[in-house]
Short mmCIF file of C-alpha atoms in Angstrom, two decimals:
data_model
loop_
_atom_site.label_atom_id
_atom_site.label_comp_id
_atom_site.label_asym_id
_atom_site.label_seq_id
_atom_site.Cartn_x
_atom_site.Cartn_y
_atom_site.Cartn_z
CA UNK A 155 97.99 114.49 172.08
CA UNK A 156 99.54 111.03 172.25
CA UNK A 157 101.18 112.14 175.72
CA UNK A 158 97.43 112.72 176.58
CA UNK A 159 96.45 109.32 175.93
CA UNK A 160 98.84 107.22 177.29
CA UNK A 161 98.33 108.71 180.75
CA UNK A 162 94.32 108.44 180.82
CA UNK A 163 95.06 104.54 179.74
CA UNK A 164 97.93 104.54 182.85
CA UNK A 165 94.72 105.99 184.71
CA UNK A 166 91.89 103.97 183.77
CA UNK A 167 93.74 100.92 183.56
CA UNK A 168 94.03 100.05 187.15
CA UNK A 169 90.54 102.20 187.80
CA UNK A 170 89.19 98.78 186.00
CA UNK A 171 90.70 96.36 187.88
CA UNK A 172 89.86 97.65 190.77
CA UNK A 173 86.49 97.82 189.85
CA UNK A 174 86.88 94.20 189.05
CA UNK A 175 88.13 93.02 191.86
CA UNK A 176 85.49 94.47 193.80
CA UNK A 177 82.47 93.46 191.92
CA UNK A 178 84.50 89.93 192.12
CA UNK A 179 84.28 90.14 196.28
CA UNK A 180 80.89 91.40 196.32
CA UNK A 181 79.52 88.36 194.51
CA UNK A 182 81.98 86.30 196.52
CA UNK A 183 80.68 87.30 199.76
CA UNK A 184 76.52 87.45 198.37
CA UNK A 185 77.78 83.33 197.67
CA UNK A 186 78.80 82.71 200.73
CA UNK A 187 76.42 84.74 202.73
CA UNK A 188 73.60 82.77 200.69
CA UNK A 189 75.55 79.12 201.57
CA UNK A 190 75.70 79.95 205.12
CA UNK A 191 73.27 78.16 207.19
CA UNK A 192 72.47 80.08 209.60
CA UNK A 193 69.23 81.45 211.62
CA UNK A 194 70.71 84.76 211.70
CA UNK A 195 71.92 85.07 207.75
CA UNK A 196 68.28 83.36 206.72
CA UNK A 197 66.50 86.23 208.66
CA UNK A 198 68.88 88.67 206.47
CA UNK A 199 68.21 86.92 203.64
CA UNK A 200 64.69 87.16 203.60
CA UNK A 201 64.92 90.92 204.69
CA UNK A 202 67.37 91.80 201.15
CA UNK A 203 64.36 89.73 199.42
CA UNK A 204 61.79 91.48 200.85
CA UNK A 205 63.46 95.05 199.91
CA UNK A 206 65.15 94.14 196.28
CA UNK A 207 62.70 91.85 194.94
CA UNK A 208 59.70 94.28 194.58
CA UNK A 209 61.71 97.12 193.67
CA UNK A 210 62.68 95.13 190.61
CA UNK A 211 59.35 94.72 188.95
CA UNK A 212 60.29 97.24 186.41
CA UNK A 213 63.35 95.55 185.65
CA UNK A 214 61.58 92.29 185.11
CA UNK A 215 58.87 94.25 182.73
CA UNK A 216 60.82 94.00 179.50
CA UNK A 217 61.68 90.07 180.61
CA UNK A 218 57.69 89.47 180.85
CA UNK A 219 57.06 91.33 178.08
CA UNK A 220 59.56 89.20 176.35
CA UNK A 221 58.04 86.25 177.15
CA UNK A 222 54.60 87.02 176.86
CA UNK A 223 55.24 87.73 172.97
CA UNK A 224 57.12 84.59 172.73
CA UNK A 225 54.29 82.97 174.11
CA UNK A 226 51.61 85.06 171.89
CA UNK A 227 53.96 83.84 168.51
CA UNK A 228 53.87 80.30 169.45
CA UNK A 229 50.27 80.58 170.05
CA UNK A 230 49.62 82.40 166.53
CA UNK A 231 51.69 79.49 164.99
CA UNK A 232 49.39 76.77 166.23
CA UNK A 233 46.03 78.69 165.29
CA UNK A 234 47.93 79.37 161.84
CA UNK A 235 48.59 75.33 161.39
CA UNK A 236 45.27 74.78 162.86
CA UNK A 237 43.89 77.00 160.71
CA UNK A 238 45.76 75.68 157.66
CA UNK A 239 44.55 71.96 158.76
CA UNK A 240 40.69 72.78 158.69
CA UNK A 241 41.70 74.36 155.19
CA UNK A 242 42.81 71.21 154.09
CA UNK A 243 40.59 69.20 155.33
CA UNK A 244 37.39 71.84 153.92
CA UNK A 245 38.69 71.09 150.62
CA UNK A 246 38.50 67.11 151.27
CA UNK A 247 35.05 67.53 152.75
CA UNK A 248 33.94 69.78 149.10
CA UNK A 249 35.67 66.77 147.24
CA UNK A 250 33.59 64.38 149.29
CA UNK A 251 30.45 66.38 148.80
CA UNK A 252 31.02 66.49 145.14
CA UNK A 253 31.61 62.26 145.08
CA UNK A 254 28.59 61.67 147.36
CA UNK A 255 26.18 63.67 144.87
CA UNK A 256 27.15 62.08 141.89
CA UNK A 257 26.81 58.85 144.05
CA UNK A 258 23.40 59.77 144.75
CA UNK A 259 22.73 60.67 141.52
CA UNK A 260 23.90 57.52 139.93
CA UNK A 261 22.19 55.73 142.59
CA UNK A 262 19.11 57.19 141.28
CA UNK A 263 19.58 56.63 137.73
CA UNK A 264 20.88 53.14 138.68
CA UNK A 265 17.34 52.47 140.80
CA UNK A 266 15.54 53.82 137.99
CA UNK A 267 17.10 51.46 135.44
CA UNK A 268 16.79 48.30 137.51
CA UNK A 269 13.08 48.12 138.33
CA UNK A 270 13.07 45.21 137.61
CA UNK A 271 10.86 42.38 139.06
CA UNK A 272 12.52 39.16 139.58
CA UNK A 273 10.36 35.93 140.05
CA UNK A 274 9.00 36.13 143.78
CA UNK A 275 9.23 32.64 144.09
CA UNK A 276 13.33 33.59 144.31
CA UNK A 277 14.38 33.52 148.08
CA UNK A 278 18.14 33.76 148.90
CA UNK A 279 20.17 32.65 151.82
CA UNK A 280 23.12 34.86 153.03
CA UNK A 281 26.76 33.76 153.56
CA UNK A 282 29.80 35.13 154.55
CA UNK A 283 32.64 35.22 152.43
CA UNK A 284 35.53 33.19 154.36
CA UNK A 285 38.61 33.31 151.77
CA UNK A 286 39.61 33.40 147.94
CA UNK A 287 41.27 31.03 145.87
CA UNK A 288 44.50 33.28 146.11
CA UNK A 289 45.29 31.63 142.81
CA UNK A 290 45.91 33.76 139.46
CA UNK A 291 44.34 30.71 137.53
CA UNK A 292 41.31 30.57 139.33
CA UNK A 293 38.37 33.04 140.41
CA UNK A 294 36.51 31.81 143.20
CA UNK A 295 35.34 32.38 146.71
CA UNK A 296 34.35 30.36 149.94
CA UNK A 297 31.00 31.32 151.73
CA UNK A 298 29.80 29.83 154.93
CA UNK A 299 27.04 28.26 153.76
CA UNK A 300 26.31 24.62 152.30
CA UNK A 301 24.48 21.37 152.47
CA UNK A 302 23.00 22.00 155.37
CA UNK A 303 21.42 25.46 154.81
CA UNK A 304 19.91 23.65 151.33
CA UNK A 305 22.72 25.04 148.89
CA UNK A 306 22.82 23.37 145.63
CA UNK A 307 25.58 23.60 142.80
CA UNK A 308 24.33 26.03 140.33
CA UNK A 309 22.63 28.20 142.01
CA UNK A 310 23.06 31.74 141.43
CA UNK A 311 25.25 34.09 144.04
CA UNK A 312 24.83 38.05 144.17
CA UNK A 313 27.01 40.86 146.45
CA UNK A 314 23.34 43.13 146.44
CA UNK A 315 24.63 44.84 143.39
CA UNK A 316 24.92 42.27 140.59
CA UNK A 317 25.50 38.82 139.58
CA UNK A 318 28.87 37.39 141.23
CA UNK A 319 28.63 33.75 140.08
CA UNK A 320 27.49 30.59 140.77
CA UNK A 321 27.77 27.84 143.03
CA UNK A 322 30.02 25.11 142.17
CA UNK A 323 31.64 22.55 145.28
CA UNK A 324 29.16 22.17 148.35
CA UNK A 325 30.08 21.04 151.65
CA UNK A 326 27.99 20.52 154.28
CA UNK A 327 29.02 23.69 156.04
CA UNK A 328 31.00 25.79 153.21
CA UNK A 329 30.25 26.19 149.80
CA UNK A 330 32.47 27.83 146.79
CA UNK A 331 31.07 30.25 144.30
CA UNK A 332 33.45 30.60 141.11
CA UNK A 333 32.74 33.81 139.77
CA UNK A 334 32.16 35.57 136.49
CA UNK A 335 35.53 36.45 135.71
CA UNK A 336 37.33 32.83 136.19
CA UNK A 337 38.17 31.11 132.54
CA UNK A 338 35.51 28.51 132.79
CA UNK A 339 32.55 30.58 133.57
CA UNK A 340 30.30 30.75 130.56
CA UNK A 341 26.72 32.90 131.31
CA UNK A 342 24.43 33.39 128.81
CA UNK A 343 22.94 37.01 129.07
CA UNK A 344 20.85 39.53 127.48
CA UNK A 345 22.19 43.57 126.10
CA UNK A 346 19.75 45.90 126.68
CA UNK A 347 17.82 48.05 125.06
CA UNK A 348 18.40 45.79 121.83
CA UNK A 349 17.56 42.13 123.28
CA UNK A 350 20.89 40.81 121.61
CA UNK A 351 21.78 37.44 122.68
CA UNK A 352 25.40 37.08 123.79
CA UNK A 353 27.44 34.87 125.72
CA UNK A 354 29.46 36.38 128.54
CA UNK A 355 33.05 34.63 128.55
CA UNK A 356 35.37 34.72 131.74
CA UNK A 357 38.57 35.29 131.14
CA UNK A 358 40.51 35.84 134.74
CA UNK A 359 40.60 39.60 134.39
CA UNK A 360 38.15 42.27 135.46
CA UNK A 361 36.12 42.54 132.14
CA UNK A 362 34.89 39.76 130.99
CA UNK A 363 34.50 39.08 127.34
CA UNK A 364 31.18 39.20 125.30
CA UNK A 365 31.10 37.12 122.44
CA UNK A 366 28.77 35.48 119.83
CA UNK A 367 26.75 38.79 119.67
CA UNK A 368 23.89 37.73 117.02
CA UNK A 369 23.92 41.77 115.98
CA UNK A 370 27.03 43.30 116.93
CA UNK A 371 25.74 46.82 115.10
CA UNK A 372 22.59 47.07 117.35
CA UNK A 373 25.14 47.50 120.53
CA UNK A 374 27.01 49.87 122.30
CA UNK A 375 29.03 50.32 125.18
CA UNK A 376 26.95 51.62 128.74
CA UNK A 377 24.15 49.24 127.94
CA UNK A 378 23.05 46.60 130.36
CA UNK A 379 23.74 42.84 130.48
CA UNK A 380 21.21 41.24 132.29
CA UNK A 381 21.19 37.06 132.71
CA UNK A 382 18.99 35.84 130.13
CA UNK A 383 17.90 32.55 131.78
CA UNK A 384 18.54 30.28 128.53
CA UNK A 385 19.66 26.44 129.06
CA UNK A 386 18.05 27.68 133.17
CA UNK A 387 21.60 28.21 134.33
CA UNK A 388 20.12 31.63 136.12
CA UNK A 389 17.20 32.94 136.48
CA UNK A 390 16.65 35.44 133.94
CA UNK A 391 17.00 39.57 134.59
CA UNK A 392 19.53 39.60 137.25
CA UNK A 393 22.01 42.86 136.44
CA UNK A 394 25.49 41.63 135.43
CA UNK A 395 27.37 44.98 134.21
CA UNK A 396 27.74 47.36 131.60
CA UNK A 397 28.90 46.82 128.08
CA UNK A 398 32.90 48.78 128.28
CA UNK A 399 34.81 48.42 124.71
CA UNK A 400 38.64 47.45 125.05
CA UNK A 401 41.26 49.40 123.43
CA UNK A 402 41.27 46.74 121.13
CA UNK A 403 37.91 47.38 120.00
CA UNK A 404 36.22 44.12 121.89
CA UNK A 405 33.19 44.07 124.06
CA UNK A 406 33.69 43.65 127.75
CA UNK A 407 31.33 43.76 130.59
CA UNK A 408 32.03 46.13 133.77
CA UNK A 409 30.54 43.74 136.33
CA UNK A 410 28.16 45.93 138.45
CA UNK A 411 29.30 43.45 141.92
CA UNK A 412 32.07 44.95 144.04
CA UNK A 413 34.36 42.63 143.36
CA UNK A 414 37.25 44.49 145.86
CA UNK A 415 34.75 44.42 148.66
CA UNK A 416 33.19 40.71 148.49
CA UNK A 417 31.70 40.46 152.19
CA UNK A 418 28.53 38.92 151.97
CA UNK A 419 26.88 37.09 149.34
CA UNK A 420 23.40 36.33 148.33
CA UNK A 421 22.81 32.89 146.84
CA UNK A 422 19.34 32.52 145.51
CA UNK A 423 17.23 29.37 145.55
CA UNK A 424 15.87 27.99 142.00
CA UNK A 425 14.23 24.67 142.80
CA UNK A 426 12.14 25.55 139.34
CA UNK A 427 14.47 24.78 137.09
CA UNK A 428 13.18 22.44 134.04
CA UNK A 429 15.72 19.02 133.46
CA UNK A 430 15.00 17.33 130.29
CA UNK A 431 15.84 13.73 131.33
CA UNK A 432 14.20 11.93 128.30
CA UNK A 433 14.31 12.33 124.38
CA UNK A 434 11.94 13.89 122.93
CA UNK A 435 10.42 13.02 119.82
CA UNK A 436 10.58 13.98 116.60
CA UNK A 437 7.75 15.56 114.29
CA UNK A 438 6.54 13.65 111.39
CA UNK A 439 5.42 15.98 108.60
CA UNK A 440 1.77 15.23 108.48
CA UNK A 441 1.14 12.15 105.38
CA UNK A 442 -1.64 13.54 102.76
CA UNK A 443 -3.74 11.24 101.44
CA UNK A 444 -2.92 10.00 98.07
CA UNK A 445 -5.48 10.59 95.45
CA UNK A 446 -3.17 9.58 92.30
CA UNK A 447 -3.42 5.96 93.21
CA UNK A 448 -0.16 5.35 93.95
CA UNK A 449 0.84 2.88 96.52
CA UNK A 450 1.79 4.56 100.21
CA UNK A 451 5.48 4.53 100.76
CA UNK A 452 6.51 2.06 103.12
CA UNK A 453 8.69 3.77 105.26
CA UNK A 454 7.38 6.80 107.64
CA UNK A 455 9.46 8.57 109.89
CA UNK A 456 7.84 7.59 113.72
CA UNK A 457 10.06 8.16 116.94
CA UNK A 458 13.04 9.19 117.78
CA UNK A 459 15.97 5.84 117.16
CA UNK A 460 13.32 3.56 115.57
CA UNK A 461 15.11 4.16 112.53
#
């Protein structure tokens, strides 16, 4: 058996490298018959073409096949990541939906609760806002407006939402509107529904502070802060915010103006303001006559400094 063996391996062996040697001259001579330039060898070129080529169409099936389902998977991944993209971006546009209705419905509400009418003799002029103080110790902005569009210190600045501050430096061409939040802005306001009297109290954060609350019981946080024009440093009923109570129990104001997005502001015009520029005078207690017989007392009480 192992006789058997060895002498097909004695036989085969050389069978193989003969085979090997000739497959090795045929391709040698198809490369140099196909790097011959020649009239003759291009004409015999083109004939093997002609003959080989098409008979090898069902050689070249699998190969298409191949390539055609290579080409049909890369296809199926890009509709799958499409398809996974539109998913994604379905849920943002339910999210969206879902924010834009409760927008609308707080815009509603929000419409509903501020009917109010301000003075019409309250115009406004528009201006752009330029820059901020940049400071951490100071709250203000610069508009584009001043002297020369008839901007006077004091006056009252809005973003379309809600009081933003007031006007305090005027140039002839810029003007600079410290807002609610900086540490010397002091606003007397109003909390509705109760009519409390408060003073609203910058203090360089977001939520400023309410304080000197003449009922602090009859209040509660999510009511209203309008301005309450006392001592005419605003006009009275513009919106300021919403009463918020800190974790420490005080009572803020979450300012209804955008104060991330401060683009344009409205500064309103209040030429009616009353100045008291004399003293008054003060009211004598009416003198009844004396029917006892008594002499009148000399002294009365009559103006104001005559003693």
């Amino acid at each position: 058996m192992a006789k058997d063996r060895a002498q097909s391996e004695d036989f085969t062996g050389p069978l193989k490298r003969l085979l090997l040697g000739v497959v090795f001259l045929c391709l040698l001579g198809l490369f140099l018959l196909w790097r011959i330039d020649s009239p003759r060898v291009e004409r015999f070129r083109a004939q093997v073409v002609d003959r080989v080529v098409p008979s090898f169409d069902w050689a070249m099936a699998p190969v298409t096949a191949t390539v055609n389902i290579l080409r049909d998977f890369q296809s199926y991944q890009r509709i799958y990541q499409q398809n996974q993209e539109l998913r994604r971006e379905l849920q943002q546009m339910k999210a969206w939906k879902e924010a834009a209705l409760q927008l609308e419905q707080e815009n509603a509400r929000l419409l509903d609760l501020n009917n109010v009418q301000l003075d019409p003799r309250l115009t406004f002029v528009t201006g752009v806002v330029m820059a901020d103080s940049g400071s951490p110790f100071r709250q203000s902005v610069l508009i584009n407006v001043g002297s020369r569009d008839g901007i006077i210190d004091g006056w009252a600045a809005m973003d379309g939402l809600g009081l933003v501050g007031r006007i305090s430096g005027v140039g002839n061409n810029t003007a600079r509107v410290v807002l609610l939040t900086d540490t010397s802005s002091r606003i007397p306001v109003t909390i509705q529904p109760s009519g409390q009297r408060a003073l609203l109290i910058g203090d360089n954060t977001a939520a400023p502070i309410v304080d000197f609350i003449e009922a602090p019981e009859t209040i509660r946080p999510g009511d209203r802060v309008m301005t309450s024009g006392d001592g005419n440093v605003f006009p009275a009923g513009l919106l300021v915010g919403q009463l918020a109570q800190d974790p420490g129990g005080r009572m803020r104001v979450r300012l209804s103006a955008d104060y991330e997005r401060l683009e344009f502001l409205r500064v309103l015009r209040s030429y009616n303001n009353e100045t008291i520029d004399q003293p008054g005078r003060l009211i004598a207690p009416e003198i009844l006559p004396d029917t006892s017989g008594s002499p009148a007392p000399e002294n009365t009480i009559g103006e104001a400094g005559d003693g």
